[in-house]
Amino acid sequence: MKELSQQELLEIVNRQEESFAVFLYTPFCGTCKVTERMLEIIMTMKPSLPLYKSNINFLPQISREWQVTSVPCIAIFEQGHDKQLIYRMQSVDELYRKLLPLSSK
């Protein structure tokens, strides 16, 4: 998972050339650490998955615009669809099923 700055993330969102997901976290959040571990397992199974991560503390503009209410949060951007914000990370299997469509596009 590549770490993106606010500027890099905005550039990817504005291009809208690809479907992707971004994991929003804070460094001292225990639940975020668990979610990151689940995402690392998914990336091991599907290394080509377009998945990025960003520290929400450094994303004030995005936090406001996307109306992110808590972390961990995974924002999914699929071409032709509105973004989807996921706050509940129940299991690796559930996350895998939600992220898998991104790899086939």
Short mmCIF file of N, CA and C in Angstrom, two decimals:
data_model
loop_
_atom_site.label_atom_id
_atom_site.label_comp_id
_atom_site.label_asym_id
_atom_site.label_seq_id
_atom_site.Cartn_x
_atom_site.Cartn_y
_atom_site.Cartn_z
N MET A 1 0.84 -1.17 0.00
CA MET A 1 0.00 0.00 0.00
C MET A 1 0.89 1.24 0.00
N LYS A 2 0.71 2.05 -0.98
CA LYS A 2 1.51 3.27 -1.07
C LYS A 2 0.84 4.39 -0.25
N GLU A 3 1.66 5.08 0.51
CA GLU A 3 1.19 6.23 1.30
C GLU A 3 1.10 7.45 0.38
N LEU A 4 -0.05 8.14 0.42
CA LEU A 4 -0.25 9.31 -0.42
C LEU A 4 -0.43 10.57 0.42
N SER A 5 0.09 11.67 -0.09
CA SER A 5 -0.16 12.97 0.53
C SER A 5 -1.52 13.47 0.03
N GLN A 6 -1.99 14.56 0.62
CA GLN A 6 -3.27 15.12 0.19
C GLN A 6 -3.22 15.49 -1.29
N GLN A 7 -2.13 16.12 -1.72
CA GLN A 7 -2.00 16.53 -3.12
C GLN A 7 -2.02 15.33 -4.07
N GLU A 8 -1.27 14.28 -3.73
CA GLU A 8 -1.24 13.08 -4.57
C GLU A 8 -2.61 12.43 -4.64
N LEU A 9 -3.29 12.37 -3.51
CA LEU A 9 -4.62 11.76 -3.47
C LEU A 9 -5.62 12.57 -4.30
N LEU A 10 -5.58 13.88 -4.19
CA LEU A 10 -6.47 14.73 -4.98
C LEU A 10 -6.21 14.57 -6.48
N GLU A 11 -4.95 14.42 -6.86
CA GLU A 11 -4.62 14.21 -8.27
C GLU A 11 -5.22 12.91 -8.80
N ILE A 12 -5.12 11.85 -8.02
CA ILE A 12 -5.68 10.57 -8.45
C ILE A 12 -7.21 10.65 -8.55
N VAL A 13 -7.83 11.28 -7.57
CA VAL A 13 -9.29 11.41 -7.58
C VAL A 13 -9.74 12.25 -8.77
N ASN A 14 -9.05 13.34 -9.05
CA ASN A 14 -9.44 14.23 -10.15
C ASN A 14 -9.22 13.62 -11.53
N ARG A 15 -8.24 12.73 -11.64
CA ARG A 15 -8.00 12.05 -12.92
C ARG A 15 -9.15 11.13 -13.29
N GLN A 16 -9.69 10.44 -12.31
CA GLN A 16 -10.81 9.50 -12.48
C GLN A 16 -10.57 8.51 -13.61
N GLU A 17 -9.30 8.10 -13.78
CA GLU A 17 -8.97 7.15 -14.83
C GLU A 17 -9.10 5.71 -14.37
N GLU A 18 -9.05 5.49 -13.07
CA GLU A 18 -9.05 4.13 -12.57
C GLU A 18 -9.91 4.01 -11.32
N SER A 19 -10.36 2.82 -11.07
CA SER A 19 -11.03 2.53 -9.81
C SER A 19 -9.94 2.25 -8.78
N PHE A 20 -10.16 2.70 -7.56
CA PHE A 20 -9.17 2.49 -6.51
C PHE A 20 -9.83 2.68 -5.15
N ALA A 21 -9.07 2.33 -4.11
CA ALA A 21 -9.54 2.54 -2.74
C ALA A 21 -8.41 3.18 -1.95
N VAL A 22 -8.79 3.95 -0.93
CA VAL A 22 -7.80 4.57 -0.06
C VAL A 22 -8.20 4.32 1.39
N PHE A 23 -7.24 3.84 2.16
CA PHE A 23 -7.42 3.56 3.58
C PHE A 23 -7.02 4.81 4.35
N LEU A 24 -7.97 5.39 5.08
CA LEU A 24 -7.73 6.58 5.88
C LEU A 24 -7.57 6.17 7.33
N TYR A 25 -6.51 6.64 7.97
CA TYR A 25 -6.18 6.19 9.32
C TYR A 25 -5.53 7.31 10.11
N THR A 26 -5.33 7.07 11.40
CA THR A 26 -4.47 7.90 12.23
C THR A 26 -3.45 6.96 12.87
N PRO A 27 -2.24 7.43 13.13
CA PRO A 27 -1.17 6.55 13.60
C PRO A 27 -1.39 5.94 14.99
N PHE A 28 -2.15 6.59 15.85
CA PHE A 28 -2.31 6.07 17.22
C PHE A 28 -3.64 5.35 17.43
N CYS A 29 -4.32 5.02 16.36
CA CYS A 29 -5.63 4.34 16.43
C CYS A 29 -5.41 2.83 16.38
N GLY A 30 -5.80 2.14 17.45
CA GLY A 30 -5.63 0.69 17.52
C GLY A 30 -6.46 -0.04 16.48
N THR A 31 -7.69 0.40 16.26
CA THR A 31 -8.56 -0.23 15.26
C THR A 31 -7.98 -0.04 13.86
N CYS A 32 -7.34 1.11 13.65
CA CYS A 32 -6.70 1.37 12.35
C CYS A 32 -5.57 0.37 12.11
N LYS A 33 -4.82 0.06 13.15
CA LYS A 33 -3.71 -0.91 13.03
C LYS A 33 -4.24 -2.29 12.65
N VAL A 34 -5.36 -2.68 13.27
CA VAL A 34 -5.97 -3.98 12.95
C VAL A 34 -6.45 -3.98 11.49
N THR A 35 -7.09 -2.89 11.08
CA THR A 35 -7.57 -2.78 9.70
C THR A 35 -6.40 -2.82 8.72
N GLU A 36 -5.32 -2.13 9.05
CA GLU A 36 -4.16 -2.13 8.17
C GLU A 36 -3.59 -3.53 8.02
N ARG A 37 -3.58 -4.28 9.09
CA ARG A 37 -3.10 -5.67 9.02
C ARG A 37 -4.01 -6.51 8.12
N MET A 38 -5.32 -6.31 8.22
CA MET A 38 -6.25 -7.03 7.35
C MET A 38 -6.00 -6.66 5.88
N LEU A 39 -5.76 -5.38 5.63
CA LEU A 39 -5.50 -4.94 4.26
C LEU A 39 -4.17 -5.49 3.73
N GLU A 40 -3.18 -5.63 4.60
CA GLU A 40 -1.91 -6.23 4.19
C GLU A 40 -2.11 -7.68 3.77
N ILE A 41 -2.97 -8.40 4.48
CA ILE A 41 -3.28 -9.79 4.11
C ILE A 41 -3.94 -9.82 2.73
N ILE A 42 -4.87 -8.90 2.50
CA ILE A 42 -5.54 -8.81 1.20
C ILE A 42 -4.54 -8.47 0.10
N MET A 43 -3.61 -7.57 0.39
CA MET A 43 -2.61 -7.19 -0.61
C MET A 43 -1.67 -8.36 -0.92
N THR A 44 -1.45 -9.23 0.05
CA THR A 44 -0.63 -10.43 -0.19
C THR A 44 -1.35 -11.36 -1.16
N MET A 45 -2.67 -11.46 -1.02
CA MET A 45 -3.46 -12.32 -1.91
C MET A 45 -3.65 -11.68 -3.27
N LYS A 46 -3.76 -10.36 -3.31
CA LYS A 46 -4.06 -9.64 -4.55
C LYS A 46 -3.15 -8.42 -4.67
N PRO A 47 -1.85 -8.62 -4.99
CA PRO A 47 -0.89 -7.51 -5.00
C PRO A 47 -1.20 -6.41 -6.01
N SER A 48 -1.98 -6.70 -7.03
CA SER A 48 -2.29 -5.68 -8.04
C SER A 48 -3.45 -4.78 -7.65
N LEU A 49 -4.04 -5.02 -6.51
CA LEU A 49 -5.18 -4.23 -6.06
C LEU A 49 -4.79 -2.75 -5.93
N PRO A 50 -5.54 -1.84 -6.54
CA PRO A 50 -5.21 -0.42 -6.45
C PRO A 50 -5.66 0.16 -5.09
N LEU A 51 -4.81 -0.02 -4.10
CA LEU A 51 -5.14 0.39 -2.74
C LEU A 51 -4.04 1.28 -2.20
N TYR A 52 -4.44 2.42 -1.67
CA TYR A 52 -3.50 3.40 -1.11
C TYR A 52 -3.87 3.65 0.34
N LYS A 53 -3.00 4.38 1.05
CA LYS A 53 -3.32 4.77 2.42
C LYS A 53 -2.88 6.20 2.65
N SER A 54 -3.58 6.88 3.57
CA SER A 54 -3.26 8.26 3.91
C SER A 54 -3.63 8.53 5.35
N ASN A 55 -2.77 9.29 6.00
CA ASN A 55 -3.01 9.71 7.38
C ASN A 55 -4.00 10.87 7.36
N ILE A 56 -5.18 10.67 7.93
CA ILE A 56 -6.25 11.67 7.88
C ILE A 56 -5.84 12.98 8.56
N ASN A 57 -4.87 12.92 9.47
CA ASN A 57 -4.41 14.14 10.14
C ASN A 57 -3.81 15.14 9.15
N PHE A 58 -3.33 14.65 8.01
CA PHE A 58 -2.72 15.51 7.00
C PHE A 58 -3.63 15.76 5.81
N LEU A 59 -4.92 15.47 5.97
CA LEU A 59 -5.88 15.62 4.87
C LEU A 59 -7.06 16.51 5.26
N PRO A 60 -6.83 17.73 5.71
CA PRO A 60 -7.96 18.55 6.18
C PRO A 60 -9.00 18.83 5.09
N GLN A 61 -8.54 19.12 3.89
CA GLN A 61 -9.47 19.42 2.79
C GLN A 61 -10.31 18.19 2.43
N ILE A 62 -9.65 17.06 2.28
CA ILE A 62 -10.35 15.82 1.93
C ILE A 62 -11.30 15.40 3.03
N SER A 63 -10.87 15.52 4.26
CA SER A 63 -11.70 15.17 5.40
C SER A 63 -13.02 15.94 5.38
N ARG A 64 -12.95 17.22 5.09
CA ARG A 64 -14.16 18.06 5.01
C ARG A 64 -14.99 17.71 3.79
N GLU A 65 -14.35 17.66 2.62
CA GLU A 65 -15.08 17.42 1.38
C GLU A 65 -15.77 16.06 1.35
N TRP A 66 -15.09 15.05 1.83
CA TRP A 66 -15.66 13.70 1.81
C TRP A 66 -16.53 13.43 3.03
N GLN A 67 -16.55 14.33 3.99
CA GLN A 67 -17.32 14.19 5.22
C GLN A 67 -16.97 12.90 5.96
N VAL A 68 -15.68 12.68 6.15
CA VAL A 68 -15.20 11.51 6.88
C VAL A 68 -15.53 11.73 8.36
N THR A 69 -16.27 10.80 8.93
CA THR A 69 -16.73 10.98 10.31
C THR A 69 -15.88 10.26 11.34
N SER A 70 -15.13 9.24 10.92
CA SER A 70 -14.27 8.53 11.86
C SER A 70 -13.25 7.70 11.10
N VAL A 71 -12.28 7.19 11.84
CA VAL A 71 -11.30 6.28 11.26
C VAL A 71 -11.32 5.01 12.09
N PRO A 72 -10.98 3.88 11.52
CA PRO A 72 -10.53 3.69 10.14
C PRO A 72 -11.68 3.86 9.15
N CYS A 73 -11.31 4.28 7.95
CA CYS A 73 -12.27 4.48 6.87
C CYS A 73 -11.60 4.04 5.57
N ILE A 74 -12.35 3.34 4.76
CA ILE A 74 -11.87 2.99 3.42
C ILE A 74 -12.81 3.65 2.43
N ALA A 75 -12.24 4.51 1.59
CA ALA A 75 -13.01 5.19 0.55
C ALA A 75 -12.78 4.44 -0.75
N ILE A 76 -13.87 3.97 -1.36
CA ILE A 76 -13.79 3.22 -2.61
C ILE A 76 -14.30 4.09 -3.74
N PHE A 77 -13.50 4.23 -4.78
CA PHE A 77 -13.86 5.01 -5.96
C PHE A 77 -13.92 4.07 -7.15
N GLU A 78 -15.12 3.87 -7.69
CA GLU A 78 -15.28 3.07 -8.89
C GLU A 78 -15.71 3.99 -10.00
N GLN A 79 -15.15 3.79 -11.18
CA GLN A 79 -15.49 4.64 -12.32
C GLN A 79 -16.99 4.61 -12.56
N GLY A 80 -17.55 5.80 -12.71
CA GLY A 80 -18.98 5.90 -12.99
C GLY A 80 -19.87 5.78 -11.77
N HIS A 81 -19.30 5.67 -10.58
CA HIS A 81 -20.08 5.54 -9.35
C HIS A 81 -19.65 6.60 -8.35
N ASP A 82 -20.52 6.90 -7.41
CA ASP A 82 -20.15 7.78 -6.31
C ASP A 82 -19.20 7.03 -5.39
N LYS A 83 -18.40 7.79 -4.65
CA LYS A 83 -17.48 7.13 -3.72
C LYS A 83 -18.29 6.46 -2.61
N GLN A 84 -17.74 5.41 -2.08
CA GLN A 84 -18.36 4.67 -0.98
C GLN A 84 -17.40 4.72 0.20
N LEU A 85 -17.90 5.13 1.36
CA LEU A 85 -17.08 5.16 2.56
C LEU A 85 -17.45 3.98 3.45
N ILE A 86 -16.47 3.19 3.80
CA ILE A 86 -16.69 2.01 4.66
C ILE A 86 -16.03 2.28 6.00
N TYR A 87 -16.80 2.15 7.06
CA TYR A 87 -16.28 2.36 8.41
C TYR A 87 -16.21 1.07 9.22
N ARG A 88 -16.96 0.06 8.81
CA ARG A 88 -17.01 -1.19 9.58
C ARG A 88 -16.13 -2.23 8.90
N MET A 89 -15.06 -2.62 9.57
CA MET A 89 -14.13 -3.62 9.04
C MET A 89 -14.31 -4.89 9.87
N GLN A 90 -15.22 -5.73 9.45
CA GLN A 90 -15.57 -6.89 10.25
C GLN A 90 -14.59 -8.04 10.10
N SER A 91 -14.15 -8.29 8.87
CA SER A 91 -13.25 -9.43 8.65
C SER A 91 -12.45 -9.24 7.36
N VAL A 92 -11.41 -10.01 7.23
CA VAL A 92 -10.60 -9.98 6.01
C VAL A 92 -11.47 -10.39 4.82
N ASP A 93 -12.28 -11.41 5.01
CA ASP A 93 -13.14 -11.91 3.93
C ASP A 93 -14.11 -10.84 3.45
N GLU A 94 -14.74 -10.14 4.38
CA GLU A 94 -15.69 -9.09 4.01
C GLU A 94 -14.99 -7.96 3.24
N LEU A 95 -13.84 -7.52 3.73
CA LEU A 95 -13.09 -6.47 3.03
C LEU A 95 -12.63 -6.94 1.66
N TYR A 96 -12.17 -8.17 1.58
CA TYR A 96 -11.71 -8.72 0.31
C TYR A 96 -12.84 -8.68 -0.73
N ARG A 97 -14.06 -9.09 -0.32
CA ARG A 97 -15.19 -9.09 -1.24
C ARG A 97 -15.55 -7.68 -1.69
N LYS A 98 -15.39 -6.69 -0.81
CA LYS A 98 -15.71 -5.31 -1.18
C LYS A 98 -14.65 -4.70 -2.09
N LEU A 99 -13.41 -5.11 -1.92
CA LEU A 99 -12.31 -4.53 -2.71
C LEU A 99 -12.02 -5.30 -3.99
N LEU A 100 -12.40 -6.55 -4.07
CA LEU A 100 -12.08 -7.38 -5.24
C LEU A 100 -12.54 -6.79 -6.57
N PRO A 101 -13.73 -6.17 -6.67
CA PRO A 101 -14.13 -5.60 -7.96
C PRO A 101 -13.16 -4.54 -8.50
N LEU A 102 -12.37 -3.93 -7.65
CA LEU A 102 -11.42 -2.91 -8.11
C LEU A 102 -10.30 -3.50 -8.94
N SER A 103 -9.94 -4.74 -8.69
CA SER A 103 -8.82 -5.36 -9.40
C SER A 103 -9.19 -5.81 -10.81
N SER A 104 -10.45 -5.99 -11.08
CA SER A 104 -10.86 -6.47 -12.40
C SER A 104 -11.15 -5.35 -13.38
N LYS A 105 -10.97 -4.10 -12.92
CA LYS A 105 -11.30 -2.98 -13.80
C LYS A 105 -10.05 -2.32 -14.31
#
